[in-house]
mmCIF file of N, CA, C and O in Angstrom:
data_model
loop_
_atom_site.group_PDB
_atom_site.id
_atom_site.type_symbol
_atom_site.label_atom_id
_atom_site.label_comp_id
_atom_site.label_asym_id
_atom_site.label_seq_id
_atom_site.Cartn_x
_atom_site.Cartn_y
_atom_site.Cartn_z
ATOM 1 N N MET A 1 131.325 105.517 104.096
ATOM 2 C CA MET A 1 130.963 105.110 102.746
ATOM 3 C C MET A 1 132.219 105.086 101.885
ATOM 4 O O MET A 1 132.982 106.041 101.849
ATOM 5 N N ASP A 2 132.443 103.994 101.184
ATOM 6 C CA ASP A 2 133.577 103.892 100.284
ATOM 7 C C ASP A 2 133.290 104.669 99.013
ATOM 8 O O ASP A 2 132.148 104.764 98.569
ATOM 9 N N GLU A 3 134.332 105.216 98.440
ATOM 10 C CA GLU A 3 134.155 105.957 97.200
ATOM 11 C C GLU A 3 134.002 105.013 96.021
ATOM 12 O O GLU A 3 134.638 103.975 95.962
ATOM 13 N N ILE A 4 133.152 105.399 95.102
ATOM 14 C CA ILE A 4 132.958 104.673 93.856
ATOM 15 C C ILE A 4 133.923 105.285 92.852
ATOM 16 O O ILE A 4 133.945 106.497 92.665
ATOM 17 N N SER A 5 134.706 104.455 92.203
ATOM 18 C CA SER A 5 135.705 104.978 91.269
ATOM 19 C C SER A 5 135.134 105.061 89.853
ATOM 20 O O SER A 5 134.165 104.372 89.508
ATOM 21 N N PHE A 6 135.776 105.879 89.052
ATOM 22 C CA PHE A 6 135.410 105.948 87.639
ATOM 23 C C PHE A 6 135.683 104.618 86.965
ATOM 24 O O PHE A 6 134.978 104.218 86.042
ATOM 25 N N ASN A 7 136.700 103.899 87.433
ATOM 26 C CA ASN A 7 136.990 102.578 86.868
ATOM 27 C C ASN A 7 135.825 101.615 87.101
ATOM 28 O O ASN A 7 135.526 100.790 86.235
ATOM 29 N N ASP A 8 135.170 101.710 88.277
ATOM 30 C CA ASP A 8 133.987 100.889 88.538
ATOM 31 C C ASP A 8 132.890 101.193 87.523
ATOM 32 O O ASP A 8 132.237 100.284 87.013
ATOM 33 N N ILE A 9 132.697 102.455 87.238
ATOM 34 C CA ILE A 9 131.646 102.864 86.294
ATOM 35 C C ILE A 9 131.981 102.369 84.880
ATOM 36 O O ILE A 9 131.118 101.841 84.179
ATOM 37 N N ILE A 10 133.236 102.514 84.489
ATOM 38 C CA ILE A 10 133.667 102.024 83.173
ATOM 39 C C ILE A 10 133.472 100.516 83.092
ATOM 40 O O ILE A 10 132.971 99.998 82.084
ATOM 41 N N GLU A 11 133.835 99.803 84.159
ATOM 42 C CA GLU A 11 133.723 98.341 84.174
ATOM 43 C C GLU A 11 132.266 97.888 84.082
ATOM 44 O O GLU A 11 131.933 97.014 83.275
ATOM 45 N N ILE A 12 131.379 98.465 84.896
ATOM 46 C CA ILE A 12 129.987 98.022 84.865
ATOM 47 C C ILE A 12 129.330 98.375 83.531
ATOM 48 O O ILE A 12 128.554 97.588 82.981
ATOM 49 N N ASN A 13 129.667 99.516 82.962
ATOM 50 C CA ASN A 13 129.098 99.872 81.661
ATOM 51 C C ASN A 13 129.601 98.936 80.571
ATOM 52 O O ASN A 13 128.860 98.589 79.649
ATOM 53 N N GLY A 14 130.851 98.480 80.682
ATOM 54 C CA GLY A 14 131.388 97.504 79.735
ATOM 55 C C GLY A 14 130.669 96.166 79.844
ATOM 56 O O GLY A 14 130.373 95.520 78.828
ATOM 57 N N ILE A 15 130.370 95.750 81.070
ATOM 58 C CA ILE A 15 129.642 94.499 81.277
ATOM 59 C C ILE A 15 128.241 94.596 80.683
ATOM 60 O O ILE A 15 127.783 93.670 79.996
ATOM 61 N N LEU A 16 127.561 95.701 80.928
ATOM 62 C CA LEU A 16 126.223 95.893 80.356
ATOM 63 C C LEU A 16 126.277 95.843 78.825
ATOM 64 O O LEU A 16 125.439 95.197 78.194
ATOM 65 N N GLU A 17 127.272 96.495 78.249
ATOM 66 C CA GLU A 17 127.413 96.490 76.790
ATOM 67 C C GLU A 17 127.704 95.083 76.275
ATOM 68 O O GLU A 17 127.111 94.644 75.285
ATOM 69 N N ASP A 18 128.601 94.354 76.936
ATOM 70 C CA ASP A 18 128.937 92.986 76.525
ATOM 71 C C ASP A 18 127.723 92.068 76.558
ATOM 72 O O ASP A 18 127.626 91.130 75.774
ATOM 73 N N LYS A 19 126.801 92.335 77.470
ATOM 74 C CA LYS A 19 125.596 91.519 77.600
ATOM 75 C C LYS A 19 124.457 92.059 76.729
ATOM 76 O O LYS A 19 123.322 91.591 76.841
ATOM 77 N N SER A 20 124.765 93.037 75.885
ATOM 78 C CA SER A 20 123.784 93.666 74.992
ATOM 79 C C SER A 20 122.599 94.250 75.757
ATOM 80 O O SER A 20 121.463 94.215 75.288
ATOM 81 N N LEU A 21 122.891 94.770 76.946
ATOM 82 C CA LEU A 21 121.879 95.472 77.727
ATOM 83 C C LEU A 21 122.080 96.964 77.495
ATOM 84 O O LEU A 21 123.127 97.513 77.817
ATOM 85 N N ASN A 22 121.109 97.589 76.900
ATOM 86 C CA ASN A 22 121.225 98.977 76.459
ATOM 87 C C ASN A 22 120.925 99.976 77.568
ATOM 88 O O ASN A 22 119.944 100.724 77.524
ATOM 89 N N PHE A 23 121.808 99.948 78.573
ATOM 90 C CA PHE A 23 121.727 100.860 79.707
ATOM 91 C C PHE A 23 123.129 101.380 79.987
ATOM 92 O O PHE A 23 124.115 100.721 79.660
ATOM 93 N N LYS A 24 123.183 102.528 80.617
ATOM 94 C CA LYS A 24 124.457 103.095 81.045
ATOM 95 C C LYS A 24 124.277 103.610 82.468
ATOM 96 O O LYS A 24 123.266 104.218 82.801
ATOM 97 N N VAL A 25 125.287 103.348 83.308
ATOM 98 C CA VAL A 25 125.279 103.813 84.692
ATOM 99 C C VAL A 25 126.136 105.065 84.775
ATOM 100 O O VAL A 25 127.235 105.120 84.209
ATOM 101 N N HIS A 26 125.631 106.068 85.479
ATOM 102 C CA HIS A 26 126.341 107.340 85.655
ATOM 103 C C HIS A 26 126.544 107.600 87.141
ATOM 104 O O HIS A 26 125.705 107.238 87.966
ATOM 105 N N LEU A 27 127.629 108.262 87.455
ATOM 106 C CA LEU A 27 127.970 108.610 88.827
ATOM 107 C C LEU A 27 127.636 110.069 89.083
ATOM 108 O O LEU A 27 127.943 110.940 88.276
ATOM 109 N N ARG A 28 127.003 110.311 90.217
ATOM 110 C CA ARG A 28 126.692 111.679 90.648
ATOM 111 C C ARG A 28 127.356 111.852 92.007
ATOM 112 O O ARG A 28 127.059 111.116 92.944
ATOM 113 N N ASP A 29 128.258 112.799 92.104
ATOM 114 C CA ASP A 29 128.988 113.024 93.344
ATOM 115 C C ASP A 29 128.295 114.127 94.124
ATOM 116 O O ASP A 29 128.157 115.244 93.639
ATOM 117 N N GLY A 30 127.852 113.803 95.335
ATOM 118 C CA GLY A 30 127.144 114.772 96.161
ATOM 119 C C GLY A 30 128.085 115.761 96.814
ATOM 120 O O GLY A 30 129.217 115.443 97.161
ATOM 121 N N CYS A 31 127.621 116.949 96.980
ATOM 122 C CA CYS A 31 128.403 117.992 97.650
ATOM 123 C C CYS A 31 128.031 118.041 99.129
ATOM 124 O O CYS A 31 126.947 117.650 99.518
ATOM 125 N N GLY A 32 128.922 118.528 99.926
ATOM 126 C CA GLY A 32 128.635 118.740 101.334
ATOM 127 C C GLY A 32 128.413 117.468 102.126
ATOM 128 O O GLY A 32 127.613 117.442 103.046
ATOM 129 N N GLY A 33 129.087 116.384 101.719
ATOM 130 C CA GLY A 33 128.997 115.146 102.474
ATOM 131 C C GLY A 33 127.751 114.321 102.211
ATOM 132 O O GLY A 33 127.466 113.379 102.925
ATOM 133 N N SER A 34 126.986 114.674 101.179
ATOM 134 C CA SER A 34 125.773 113.904 100.897
ATOM 135 C C SER A 34 126.075 112.590 100.191
ATOM 136 O O SER A 34 125.189 111.773 100.022
ATOM 137 N N GLY A 35 127.321 112.376 99.804
ATOM 138 C CA GLY A 35 127.723 111.092 99.243
ATOM 139 C C GLY A 35 127.473 110.955 97.757
ATOM 140 O O GLY A 35 126.879 111.802 97.120
ATOM 141 N N GLN A 36 127.951 109.835 97.261
ATOM 142 C CA GLN A 36 127.817 109.540 95.844
ATOM 143 C C GLN A 36 126.543 108.741 95.593
ATOM 144 O O GLN A 36 126.168 107.888 96.386
ATOM 145 N N THR A 37 125.916 109.037 94.478
ATOM 146 C CA THR A 37 124.778 108.255 94.027
ATOM 147 C C THR A 37 125.010 107.915 92.569
ATOM 148 O O THR A 37 125.882 108.486 91.904
ATOM 149 N N LEU A 38 124.229 106.971 92.089
ATOM 150 C CA LEU A 38 124.342 106.549 90.698
ATOM 151 C C LEU A 38 122.960 106.605 90.073
ATOM 152 O O LEU A 38 121.946 106.490 90.764
ATOM 153 N N TRP A 39 122.927 106.771 88.757
ATOM 154 C CA TRP A 39 121.653 106.744 88.060
ATOM 155 C C TRP A 39 121.806 105.957 86.776
ATOM 156 O O TRP A 39 122.902 105.824 86.234
ATOM 157 N N ILE A 40 120.707 105.368 86.353
ATOM 158 C CA ILE A 40 120.683 104.474 85.203
ATOM 159 C C ILE A 40 120.022 105.195 84.035
ATOM 160 O O ILE A 40 118.919 105.724 84.166
ATOM 161 N N GLU A 41 120.707 105.172 82.904
ATOM 162 C CA GLU A 41 120.169 105.770 81.681
ATOM 163 C C GLU A 41 119.790 104.657 80.712
ATOM 164 O O GLU A 41 120.651 103.910 80.262
ATOM 165 N N PRO A 42 118.497 104.528 80.388
ATOM 166 C CA PRO A 42 118.114 103.593 79.329
ATOM 167 C C PRO A 42 118.517 104.192 77.986
ATOM 168 O O PRO A 42 118.286 105.375 77.738
ATOM 169 N N LEU A 43 119.141 103.411 77.134
ATOM 170 C CA LEU A 43 119.605 103.912 75.841
ATOM 171 C C LEU A 43 118.585 103.582 74.758
ATOM 172 O O LEU A 43 118.858 102.845 73.819
ATOM 173 N N GLY A 44 117.400 104.127 74.921
ATOM 174 C CA GLY A 44 116.317 103.910 73.964
ATOM 175 C C GLY A 44 115.223 103.052 74.562
ATOM 176 O O GLY A 44 115.502 102.008 75.146
ATOM 177 N N ASN A 45 113.972 103.472 74.440
ATOM 178 C CA ASN A 45 112.844 102.756 75.038
ATOM 179 C C ASN A 45 112.696 101.341 74.508
ATOM 180 O O ASN A 45 112.599 100.394 75.269
ATOM 181 N N CYS A 46 112.661 101.180 73.223
ATOM 182 C CA CYS A 46 112.437 99.853 72.634
ATOM 183 C C CYS A 46 113.599 98.911 72.926
ATOM 184 O O CYS A 46 113.401 97.726 73.149
ATOM 185 N N ALA A 47 114.813 99.427 72.933
ATOM 186 C CA ALA A 47 115.993 98.596 73.145
ATOM 187 C C ALA A 47 116.079 98.076 74.574
ATOM 188 O O ALA A 47 116.722 97.061 74.822
ATOM 189 N N CYS A 48 115.431 98.742 75.508
ATOM 190 C CA CYS A 48 115.521 98.359 76.926
ATOM 191 C C CYS A 48 114.317 97.566 77.398
ATOM 192 O O CYS A 48 114.412 96.858 78.403
ATOM 193 N N GLU A 49 113.207 97.688 76.707
ATOM 194 C CA GLU A 49 111.968 97.042 77.129
ATOM 195 C C GLU A 49 112.178 95.550 77.331
ATOM 196 O O GLU A 49 112.738 94.869 76.489
ATOM 197 N N GLY A 50 111.761 95.064 78.502
ATOM 198 C CA GLY A 50 111.879 93.647 78.803
ATOM 199 C C GLY A 50 113.244 93.229 79.331
ATOM 200 O O GLY A 50 113.464 92.050 79.594
ATOM 201 N N HIS A 51 114.170 94.181 79.502
ATOM 202 C CA HIS A 51 115.519 93.842 79.952
ATOM 203 C C HIS A 51 115.882 94.471 81.299
ATOM 204 O O HIS A 51 117.022 94.334 81.734
ATOM 205 N N TYR A 52 114.938 95.121 81.941
ATOM 206 C CA TYR A 52 115.241 95.803 83.198
ATOM 207 C C TYR A 52 115.673 94.825 84.295
ATOM 208 O O TYR A 52 116.663 95.063 84.979
ATOM 209 N N GLU A 53 114.946 93.726 84.462
ATOM 210 C CA GLU A 53 115.283 92.782 85.525
ATOM 211 C C GLU A 53 116.672 92.180 85.305
ATOM 212 O O GLU A 53 117.428 92.009 86.261
ATOM 213 N N GLU A 54 116.998 91.870 84.068
ATOM 214 C CA GLU A 54 118.334 91.342 83.760
ATOM 215 C C GLU A 54 119.405 92.376 84.091
ATOM 216 O O GLU A 54 120.456 92.049 84.656
ATOM 217 N N MET A 55 119.146 93.637 83.776
ATOM 218 C CA MET A 55 120.092 94.710 84.072
ATOM 219 C C MET A 55 120.271 94.862 85.584
ATOM 220 O O MET A 55 121.395 94.964 86.073
ATOM 221 N N TYR A 56 119.155 94.833 86.344
ATOM 222 C CA TYR A 56 119.258 94.938 87.799
ATOM 223 C C TYR A 56 120.076 93.785 88.371
ATOM 224 O O TYR A 56 120.876 93.975 89.280
ATOM 225 N N GLN A 57 119.894 92.588 87.835
ATOM 226 C CA GLN A 57 120.640 91.425 88.301
ATOM 227 C C GLN A 57 122.141 91.610 88.064
ATOM 228 O O GLN A 57 122.955 91.321 88.937
ATOM 229 N N VAL A 58 122.505 92.118 86.891
ATOM 230 C CA VAL A 58 123.917 92.377 86.578
ATOM 231 C C VAL A 58 124.493 93.397 87.554
ATOM 232 O O VAL A 58 125.589 93.206 88.092
ATOM 233 N N LEU A 59 123.763 94.479 87.802
ATOM 234 C CA LEU A 59 124.236 95.501 88.743
ATOM 235 C C LEU A 59 124.418 94.929 90.137
ATOM 236 O O LEU A 59 125.443 95.173 90.792
ATOM 237 N N GLU A 60 123.447 94.169 90.597
ATOM 238 C CA GLU A 60 123.508 93.621 91.953
ATOM 239 C C GLU A 60 124.638 92.606 92.109
ATOM 240 O O GLU A 60 125.311 92.574 93.134
ATOM 241 N N GLU A 61 124.882 91.795 91.080
ATOM 242 C CA GLU A 61 126.001 90.845 91.131
ATOM 243 C C GLU A 61 127.341 91.576 91.112
ATOM 244 O O GLU A 61 128.255 91.219 91.862
ATOM 245 N N PHE A 62 127.468 92.589 90.275
ATOM 246 C CA PHE A 62 128.708 93.349 90.161
ATOM 247 C C PHE A 62 129.053 94.011 91.492
ATOM 248 O O PHE A 62 130.153 93.845 92.021
ATOM 249 N N TRP A 63 128.110 94.769 92.051
ATOM 250 C CA TRP A 63 128.380 95.473 93.303
ATOM 251 C C TRP A 63 128.454 94.510 94.476
ATOM 252 O O TRP A 63 129.230 94.720 95.405
ATOM 253 N N GLY A 64 127.677 93.427 94.427
ATOM 254 C CA GLY A 64 127.720 92.428 95.488
ATOM 255 C C GLY A 64 129.095 91.783 95.601
ATOM 256 O O GLY A 64 129.584 91.521 96.702
ATOM 257 N N ALA A 65 129.744 91.546 94.464
ATOM 258 C CA ALA A 65 131.097 90.976 94.463
ATOM 259 C C ALA A 65 132.101 91.941 95.088
ATOM 260 O O ALA A 65 133.178 91.529 95.515
ATOM 261 N N LYS A 66 131.744 93.200 95.162
ATOM 262 C CA LYS A 66 132.604 94.219 95.774
ATOM 263 C C LYS A 66 132.191 94.499 97.224
ATOM 264 O O LYS A 66 132.634 95.483 97.811
ATOM 265 N N GLY A 67 131.301 93.650 97.758
ATOM 266 C CA GLY A 67 130.885 93.799 99.147
ATOM 267 C C GLY A 67 129.854 94.883 99.378
ATOM 268 O O GLY A 67 129.736 95.421 100.483
ATOM 269 N N LYS A 68 129.084 95.218 98.352
ATOM 270 C CA LYS A 68 128.081 96.295 98.454
ATOM 271 C C LYS A 68 126.684 95.763 98.166
ATOM 272 O O LYS A 68 126.512 94.756 97.496
ATOM 273 N N VAL A 69 125.709 96.462 98.678
ATOM 274 C CA VAL A 69 124.314 96.224 98.316
ATOM 275 C C VAL A 69 123.756 97.528 97.760
ATOM 276 O O VAL A 69 124.175 98.618 98.144
ATOM 277 N N ILE A 70 122.816 97.387 96.849
ATOM 278 C CA ILE A 70 122.207 98.546 96.189
ATOM 279 C C ILE A 70 120.938 98.934 96.928
ATOM 280 O O ILE A 70 120.121 98.082 97.261
ATOM 281 N N LYS A 71 120.792 100.229 97.163
ATOM 282 C CA LYS A 71 119.561 100.790 97.704
ATOM 283 C C LYS A 71 118.958 101.673 96.611
ATOM 284 O O LYS A 71 119.473 102.741 96.306
ATOM 285 N N TYR A 72 117.891 101.165 95.980
ATOM 286 C CA TYR A 72 117.246 101.876 94.871
ATOM 287 C C TYR A 72 116.240 102.897 95.387
ATOM 288 O O TYR A 72 115.657 102.733 96.447
ATOM 289 N N TRP A 73 115.994 103.908 94.575
ATOM 290 C CA TRP A 73 114.879 104.824 94.759
ATOM 291 C C TRP A 73 114.530 105.419 93.408
ATOM 292 O O TRP A 73 115.153 105.078 92.408
ATOM 293 N N ASP A 74 113.534 106.270 93.355
ATOM 294 C CA ASP A 74 113.109 106.932 92.116
ATOM 295 C C ASP A 74 112.833 105.909 91.012
ATOM 296 O O ASP A 74 113.480 105.908 89.970
ATOM 297 N N ASN A 75 111.872 105.028 91.255
ATOM 298 C CA ASN A 75 111.489 104.015 90.264
ATOM 299 C C ASN A 75 112.647 103.124 89.841
ATOM 300 O O ASN A 75 112.734 102.707 88.695
ATOM 301 N N LYS A 76 113.554 102.867 90.763
ATOM 302 C CA LYS A 76 114.724 102.008 90.547
ATOM 303 C C LYS A 76 115.650 102.527 89.443
ATOM 304 O O LYS A 76 116.381 101.769 88.833
ATOM 305 N N MET A 77 115.645 103.818 89.205
ATOM 306 C CA MET A 77 116.544 104.385 88.201
ATOM 307 C C MET A 77 117.670 105.188 88.846
ATOM 308 O O MET A 77 118.560 105.668 88.155
ATOM 309 N N GLN A 78 117.637 105.333 90.150
ATOM 310 C CA GLN A 78 118.728 105.936 90.912
ATOM 311 C C GLN A 78 119.025 105.020 92.081
ATOM 312 O O GLN A 78 118.132 104.343 92.588
ATOM 313 N N PHE A 79 120.291 105.000 92.504
ATOM 314 C CA PHE A 79 120.630 104.153 93.637
ATOM 315 C C PHE A 79 121.897 104.629 94.320
ATOM 316 O O PHE A 79 122.647 105.443 93.796
ATOM 317 N N ALA A 80 122.075 104.120 95.520
ATOM 318 C CA ALA A 80 123.284 104.336 96.295
ATOM 319 C C ALA A 80 123.778 102.968 96.721
ATOM 320 O O ALA A 80 123.055 101.978 96.646
ATOM 321 N N LEU A 81 125.004 102.925 97.168
ATOM 322 C CA LEU A 81 125.611 101.664 97.612
ATOM 323 C C LEU A 81 125.885 101.709 99.100
ATOM 324 O O LEU A 81 126.282 102.745 99.633
ATOM 325 N N GLU A 82 125.676 100.588 99.750
ATOM 326 C CA GLU A 82 126.001 100.433 101.155
ATOM 327 C C GLU A 82 126.891 99.205 101.300
ATOM 328 O O GLU A 82 126.743 98.239 100.553
ATOM 329 N N ARG A 83 127.770 99.252 102.265
ATOM 330 C CA ARG A 83 128.661 98.119 102.526
ATOM 331 C C ARG A 83 127.865 97.013 103.221
ATOM 332 O O ARG A 83 127.094 97.278 104.124
ATOM 333 N N LYS A 84 128.091 95.767 102.768
ATOM 334 C CA LYS A 84 127.496 94.620 103.454
ATOM 335 C C LYS A 84 128.154 94.473 104.809
ATOM 336 O O LYS A 84 129.355 94.686 104.947
ATOM 337 N N LYS A 85 127.362 94.101 105.789
ATOM 338 C CA LYS A 85 127.893 93.863 107.136
ATOM 339 C C LYS A 85 127.617 92.418 107.502
ATOM 340 O O LYS A 85 126.461 92.007 107.562
ATOM 341 N N ASN A 86 128.676 91.650 107.717
ATOM 342 C CA ASN A 86 128.526 90.234 108.097
ATOM 343 C C ASN A 86 127.614 89.473 107.156
ATOM 344 O O ASN A 86 126.741 88.725 107.583
ATOM 345 N N GLY A 87 127.756 89.728 105.851
ATOM 346 C CA GLY A 87 126.938 89.038 104.869
ATOM 347 C C GLY A 87 125.562 89.638 104.644
ATOM 348 O O GLY A 87 124.808 89.199 103.809
ATOM 349 N N THR A 88 125.202 90.650 105.431
ATOM 350 C CA THR A 88 123.922 91.330 105.246
ATOM 351 C C THR A 88 124.178 92.832 105.233
ATOM 352 O O THR A 88 125.302 93.279 105.381
ATOM 353 N N VAL A 89 123.114 93.582 105.089
ATOM 354 C CA VAL A 89 123.255 95.040 105.069
ATOM 355 C C VAL A 89 123.436 95.555 106.465
ATOM 356 O O VAL A 89 122.819 95.162 107.384
#
C-alpha cells in the first residue's frame, strides 16, 4: 500500500473548497500495519445536503488520477485506497 501524504490531503481539500463542496477529508494512520484510512467530514448538514454524489465524484477522479480506487465503508464516510491493477482493481 502506498502512503497517502499530507500534501494529498491538502490538495483534495483545496479542490473541494474551490468547488464550494462543504466537506473535508481527514487522514487516519493505522497502527501495527493496519494501514491508512480516510474519513469525510461534512461541514454542516444544510450546506452538504444534495452534494454528496458530486463530492464522491471529485474524490474518485482525484484519487483515480493517482492510480488509486476508493473502497468505501461506514455509509461512505470512511474509505481506504487501493492501487489500480492493469486499469482495474
